[in-house]
CSV table of C-alpha atoms in Angstrom, one decimal:
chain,number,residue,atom,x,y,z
U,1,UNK,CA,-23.9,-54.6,22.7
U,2,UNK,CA,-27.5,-52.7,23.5
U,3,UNK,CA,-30.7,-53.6,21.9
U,4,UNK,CA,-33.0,-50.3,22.4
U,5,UNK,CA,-36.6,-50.1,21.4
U,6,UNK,CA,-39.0,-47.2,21.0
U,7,UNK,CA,-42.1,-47.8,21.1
U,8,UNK,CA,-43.7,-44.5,19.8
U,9,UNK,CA,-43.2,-42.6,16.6
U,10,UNK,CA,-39.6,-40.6,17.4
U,11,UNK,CA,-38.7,-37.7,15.4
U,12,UNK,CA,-36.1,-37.7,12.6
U,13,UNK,CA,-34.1,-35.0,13.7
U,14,UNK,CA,-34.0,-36.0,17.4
U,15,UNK,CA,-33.0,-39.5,15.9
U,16,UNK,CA,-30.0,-38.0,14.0
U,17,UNK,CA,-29.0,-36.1,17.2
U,18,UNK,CA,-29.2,-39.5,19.4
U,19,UNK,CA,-26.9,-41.7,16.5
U,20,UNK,CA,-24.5,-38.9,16.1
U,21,UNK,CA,-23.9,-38.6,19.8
U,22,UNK,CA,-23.9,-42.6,20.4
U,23,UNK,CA,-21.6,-43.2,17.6
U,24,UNK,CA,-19.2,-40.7,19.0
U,25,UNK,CA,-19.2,-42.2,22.6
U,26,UNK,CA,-18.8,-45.2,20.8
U,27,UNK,CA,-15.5,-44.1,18.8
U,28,UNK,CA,-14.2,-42.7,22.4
U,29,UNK,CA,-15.0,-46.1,23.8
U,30,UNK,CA,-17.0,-44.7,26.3
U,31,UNK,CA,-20.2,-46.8,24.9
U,32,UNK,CA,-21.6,-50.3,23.6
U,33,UNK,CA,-22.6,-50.5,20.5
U,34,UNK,CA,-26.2,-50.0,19.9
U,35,UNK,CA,-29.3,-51.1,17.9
U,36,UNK,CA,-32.2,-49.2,17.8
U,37,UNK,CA,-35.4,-50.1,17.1
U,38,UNK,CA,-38.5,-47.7,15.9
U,39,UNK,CA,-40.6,-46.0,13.7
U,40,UNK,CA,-40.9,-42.5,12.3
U,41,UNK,CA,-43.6,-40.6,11.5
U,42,UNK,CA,-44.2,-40.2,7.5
U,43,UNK,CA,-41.4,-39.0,6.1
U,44,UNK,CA,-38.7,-38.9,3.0
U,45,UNK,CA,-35.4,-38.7,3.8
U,46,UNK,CA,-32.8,-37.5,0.4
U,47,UNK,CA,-29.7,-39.4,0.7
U,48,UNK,CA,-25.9,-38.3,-0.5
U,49,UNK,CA,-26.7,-39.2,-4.5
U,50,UNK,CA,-30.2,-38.1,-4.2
U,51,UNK,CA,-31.5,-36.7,-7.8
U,52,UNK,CA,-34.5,-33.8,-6.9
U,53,UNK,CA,-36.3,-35.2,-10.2
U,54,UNK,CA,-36.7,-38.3,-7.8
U,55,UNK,CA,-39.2,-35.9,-5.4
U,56,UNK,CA,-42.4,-36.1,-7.6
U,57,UNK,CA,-44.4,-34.7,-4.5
U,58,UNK,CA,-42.2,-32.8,-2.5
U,59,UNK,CA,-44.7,-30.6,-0.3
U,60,UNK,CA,-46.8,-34.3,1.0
U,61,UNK,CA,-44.5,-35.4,3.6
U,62,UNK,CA,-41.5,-33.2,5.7
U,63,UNK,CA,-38.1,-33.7,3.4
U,64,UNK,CA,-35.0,-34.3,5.4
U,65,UNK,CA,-31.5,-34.2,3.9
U,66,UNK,CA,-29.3,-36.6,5.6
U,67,UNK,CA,-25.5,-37.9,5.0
U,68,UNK,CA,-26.5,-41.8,4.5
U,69,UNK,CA,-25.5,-43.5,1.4
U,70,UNK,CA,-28.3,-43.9,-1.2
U,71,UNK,CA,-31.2,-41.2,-2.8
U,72,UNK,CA,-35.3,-40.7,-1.7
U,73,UNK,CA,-36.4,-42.9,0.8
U,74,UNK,CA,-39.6,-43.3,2.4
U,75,UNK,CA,-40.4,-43.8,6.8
U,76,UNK,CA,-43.3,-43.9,8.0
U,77,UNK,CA,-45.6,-45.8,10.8
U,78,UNK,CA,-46.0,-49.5,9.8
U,79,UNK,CA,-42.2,-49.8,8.7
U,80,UNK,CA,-39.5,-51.2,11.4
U,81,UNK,CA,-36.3,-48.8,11.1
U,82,UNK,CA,-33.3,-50.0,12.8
U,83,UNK,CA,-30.4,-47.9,13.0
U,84,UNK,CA,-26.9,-49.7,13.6
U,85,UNK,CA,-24.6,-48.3,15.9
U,86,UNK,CA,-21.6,-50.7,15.6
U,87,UNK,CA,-18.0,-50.2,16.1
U,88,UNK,CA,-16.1,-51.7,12.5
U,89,UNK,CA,-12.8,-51.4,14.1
U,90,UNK,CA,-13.5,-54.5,16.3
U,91,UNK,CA,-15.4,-56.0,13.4
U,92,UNK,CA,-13.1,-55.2,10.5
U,93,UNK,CA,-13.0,-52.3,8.9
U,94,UNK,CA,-14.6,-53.8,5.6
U,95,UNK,CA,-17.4,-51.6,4.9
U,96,UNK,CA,-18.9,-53.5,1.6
U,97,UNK,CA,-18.8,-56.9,3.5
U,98,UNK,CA,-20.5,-55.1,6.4
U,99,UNK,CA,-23.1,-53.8,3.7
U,100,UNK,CA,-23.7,-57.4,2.9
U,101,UNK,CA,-23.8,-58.1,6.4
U,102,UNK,CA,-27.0,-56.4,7.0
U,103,UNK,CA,-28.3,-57.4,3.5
U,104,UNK,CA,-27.9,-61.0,4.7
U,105,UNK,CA,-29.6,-60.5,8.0
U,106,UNK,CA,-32.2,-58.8,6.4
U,107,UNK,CA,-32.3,-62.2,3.9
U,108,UNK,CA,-32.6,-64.3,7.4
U,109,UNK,CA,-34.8,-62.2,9.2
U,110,UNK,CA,-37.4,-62.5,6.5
U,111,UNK,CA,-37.2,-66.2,6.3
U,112,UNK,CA,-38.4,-66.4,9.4
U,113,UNK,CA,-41.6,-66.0,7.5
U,114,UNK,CA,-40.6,-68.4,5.1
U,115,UNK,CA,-40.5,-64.7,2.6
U,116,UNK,CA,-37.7,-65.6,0.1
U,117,UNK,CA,-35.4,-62.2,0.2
U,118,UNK,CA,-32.6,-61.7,-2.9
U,119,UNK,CA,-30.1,-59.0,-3.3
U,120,UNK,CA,-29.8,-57.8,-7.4
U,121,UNK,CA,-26.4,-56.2,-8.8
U,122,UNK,CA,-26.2,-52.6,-8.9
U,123,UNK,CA,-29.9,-52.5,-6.0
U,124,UNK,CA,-28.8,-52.1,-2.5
U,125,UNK,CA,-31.8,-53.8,-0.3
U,126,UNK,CA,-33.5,-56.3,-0.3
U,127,UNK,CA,-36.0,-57.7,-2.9
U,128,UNK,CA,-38.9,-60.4,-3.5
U,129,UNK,CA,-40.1,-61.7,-6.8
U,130,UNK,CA,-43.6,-61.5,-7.3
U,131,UNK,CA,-45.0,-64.4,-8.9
U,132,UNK,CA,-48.6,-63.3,-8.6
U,133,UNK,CA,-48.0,-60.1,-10.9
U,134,UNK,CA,-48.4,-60.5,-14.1
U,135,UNK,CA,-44.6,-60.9,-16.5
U,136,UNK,CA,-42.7,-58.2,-17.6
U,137,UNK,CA,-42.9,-58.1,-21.7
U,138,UNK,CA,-39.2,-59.5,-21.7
U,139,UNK,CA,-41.1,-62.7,-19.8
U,140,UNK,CA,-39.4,-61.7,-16.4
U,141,UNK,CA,-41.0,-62.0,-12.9
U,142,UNK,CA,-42.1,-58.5,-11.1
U,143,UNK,CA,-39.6,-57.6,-8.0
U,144,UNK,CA,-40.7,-55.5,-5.6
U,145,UNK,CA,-38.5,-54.0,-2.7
U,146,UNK,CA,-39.2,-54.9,1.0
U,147,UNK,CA,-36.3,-53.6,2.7
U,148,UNK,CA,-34.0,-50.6,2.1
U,149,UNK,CA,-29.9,-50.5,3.1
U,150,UNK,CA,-28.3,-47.2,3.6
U,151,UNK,CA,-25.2,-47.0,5.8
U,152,UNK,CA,-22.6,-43.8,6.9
U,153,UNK,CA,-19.7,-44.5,9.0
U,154,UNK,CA,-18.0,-41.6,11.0
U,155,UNK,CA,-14.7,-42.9,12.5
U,156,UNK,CA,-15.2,-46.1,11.7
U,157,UNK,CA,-18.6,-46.4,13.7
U,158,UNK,CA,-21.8,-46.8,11.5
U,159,UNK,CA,-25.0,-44.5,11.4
U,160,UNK,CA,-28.3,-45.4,9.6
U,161,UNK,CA,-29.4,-48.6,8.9
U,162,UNK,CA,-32.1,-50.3,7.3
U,163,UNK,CA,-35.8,-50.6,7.3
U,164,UNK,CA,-38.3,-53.3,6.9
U,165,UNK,CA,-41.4,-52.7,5.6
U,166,UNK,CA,-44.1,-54.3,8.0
U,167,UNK,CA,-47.1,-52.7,6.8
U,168,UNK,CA,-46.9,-49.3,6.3
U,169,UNK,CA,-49.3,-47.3,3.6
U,170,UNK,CA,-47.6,-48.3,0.2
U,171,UNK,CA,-49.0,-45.4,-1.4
U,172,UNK,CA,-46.6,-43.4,0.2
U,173,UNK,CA,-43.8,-44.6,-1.6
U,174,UNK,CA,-45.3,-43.0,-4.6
U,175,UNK,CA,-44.0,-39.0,-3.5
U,176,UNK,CA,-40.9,-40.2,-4.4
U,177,UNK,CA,-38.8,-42.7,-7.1
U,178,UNK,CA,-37.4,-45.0,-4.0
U,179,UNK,CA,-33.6,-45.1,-4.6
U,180,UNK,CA,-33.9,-43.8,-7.9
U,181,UNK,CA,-35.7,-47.1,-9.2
U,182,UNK,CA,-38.8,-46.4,-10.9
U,183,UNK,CA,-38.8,-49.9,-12.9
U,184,UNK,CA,-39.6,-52.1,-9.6
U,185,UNK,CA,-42.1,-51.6,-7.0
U,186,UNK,CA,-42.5,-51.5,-3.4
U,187,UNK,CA,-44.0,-54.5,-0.9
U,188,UNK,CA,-44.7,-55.3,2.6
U,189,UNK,CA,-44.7,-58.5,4.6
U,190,UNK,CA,-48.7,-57.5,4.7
U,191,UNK,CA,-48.9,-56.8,1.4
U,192,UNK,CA,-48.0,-60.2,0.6
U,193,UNK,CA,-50.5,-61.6,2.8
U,194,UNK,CA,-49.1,-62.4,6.1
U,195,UNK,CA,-49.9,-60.8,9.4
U,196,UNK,CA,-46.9,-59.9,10.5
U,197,UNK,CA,-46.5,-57.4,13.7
U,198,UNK,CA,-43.7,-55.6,14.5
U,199,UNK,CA,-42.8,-57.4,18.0
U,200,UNK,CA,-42.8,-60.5,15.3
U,201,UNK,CA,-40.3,-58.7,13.2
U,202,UNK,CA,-38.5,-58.0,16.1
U,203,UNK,CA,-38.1,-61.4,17.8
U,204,UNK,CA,-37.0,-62.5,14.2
U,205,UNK,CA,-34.1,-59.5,13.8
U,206,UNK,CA,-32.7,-60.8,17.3
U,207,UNK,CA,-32.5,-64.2,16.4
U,208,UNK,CA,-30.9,-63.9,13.6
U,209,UNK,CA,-28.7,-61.2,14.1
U,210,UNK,CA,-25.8,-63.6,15.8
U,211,UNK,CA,-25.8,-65.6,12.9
U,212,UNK,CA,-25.4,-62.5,10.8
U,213,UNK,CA,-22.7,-60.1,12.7
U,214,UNK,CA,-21.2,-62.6,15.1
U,215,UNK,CA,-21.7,-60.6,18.5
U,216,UNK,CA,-23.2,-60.9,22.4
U,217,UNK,CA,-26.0,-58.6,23.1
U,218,UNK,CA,-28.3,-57.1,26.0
U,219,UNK,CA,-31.5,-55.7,25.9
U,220,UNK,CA,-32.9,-52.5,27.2
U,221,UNK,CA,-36.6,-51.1,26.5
């Protein structure tokens, strides 16, 4: 398997062209598996059960339509996406556990930082309570979401990923409902006060990606 980092803002589109033509090389067996590591300029991205409603700005930031799982999601600088180019039919063609694969390395990765990451029924991502907001009137802790899961397989390879949100501008988020959920807010490992940089997040997501998908990796820049 291939770790691949970009270290300058990459295009969406260009992105979609370079996943679409790994994961087919992949399915021929003519490629590893891949990782990929960057960022994207500011963005929204409307996934398959994206509701327009959930677009409350739509002329701020490019729109791209794309065949992920999931609705309105924000990319932007400040944010580590990783998309996951990985074969299920060597790693069992489960595709919820795989789901909760990622969510768990997510969980891992953000412990590095001793951040306390929680899945909740019926939220795909990755969430932190916030005990330093004030309750909910039911007495309930604030959540706010720090990283975002949405996954599309094509011949049993996977496309799309996740993303972390480092420390991007959090006002961003607010052109859009993120996945639908207007209830909850949106965080960043800055946000909640630690000075986190992306080669950190990126030493953590290899260390804890064994543990997490069970696999042998190289590295390419």
């Amino acid at each position: 398997m291939e770790w691949k980092t970009s270290d300058t803002l990459v295009d969406y589109d260009e992105a979609i062209a370079v996943m679409e033509a790994r994961a087919d090389a992949i399915a021929r067996g003519s490629a590893d598996e891949l990782i990929w590591l960057l960022e994207h300029p500011p963005l929204y991205t409307a996934g398959s059960s994206a509701d327009p409603k959930d677009l409350t700005d739509p002329d701020r930031f490019p729109v791209h339509k794309t065949r992920r799982g999931g609705q309105y999601t924000y990319h932007g600088p400040g944010q580590r996406v990783v998309y996951l180019m990985l074969d299920l039919t060597k790693r069992g063609r489960d595709i919820r556990k795989f789901v909760c694969q990622v969510e768990d390395w997510v969980i891992a990765t953000l412990a590095e930082f001793n951040v306390k990451g929680e899945r909740r029924p019926g939220r795909v991502g990755v969430w932190v309570v916030r005990e330093d907001k004030p309750l909910h009137a039911d007495g309930s802790h604030a959540e706010d979401k720090i990283a975002a899961v949405g996954i599309r397989m094509k011949r049993w390879v996977s496309l799309h990923g996740l993303s972390i949100n480092v420390e991007p501008d959090l006002d961003h988020f607010s052109g859009i409902v993120p996945c639908g959920i207007s209830d909850h807010g949106v965080t960043s490992l800055v946000d909640l006060g630690l000075p986190v940089s992306m080669d950190d997040i990126d030493v953590a997501l290899k260390t804890t990606f064994d543990d997490a998908f069970g696999t042998t990796s190289t590295e390419r820049a």
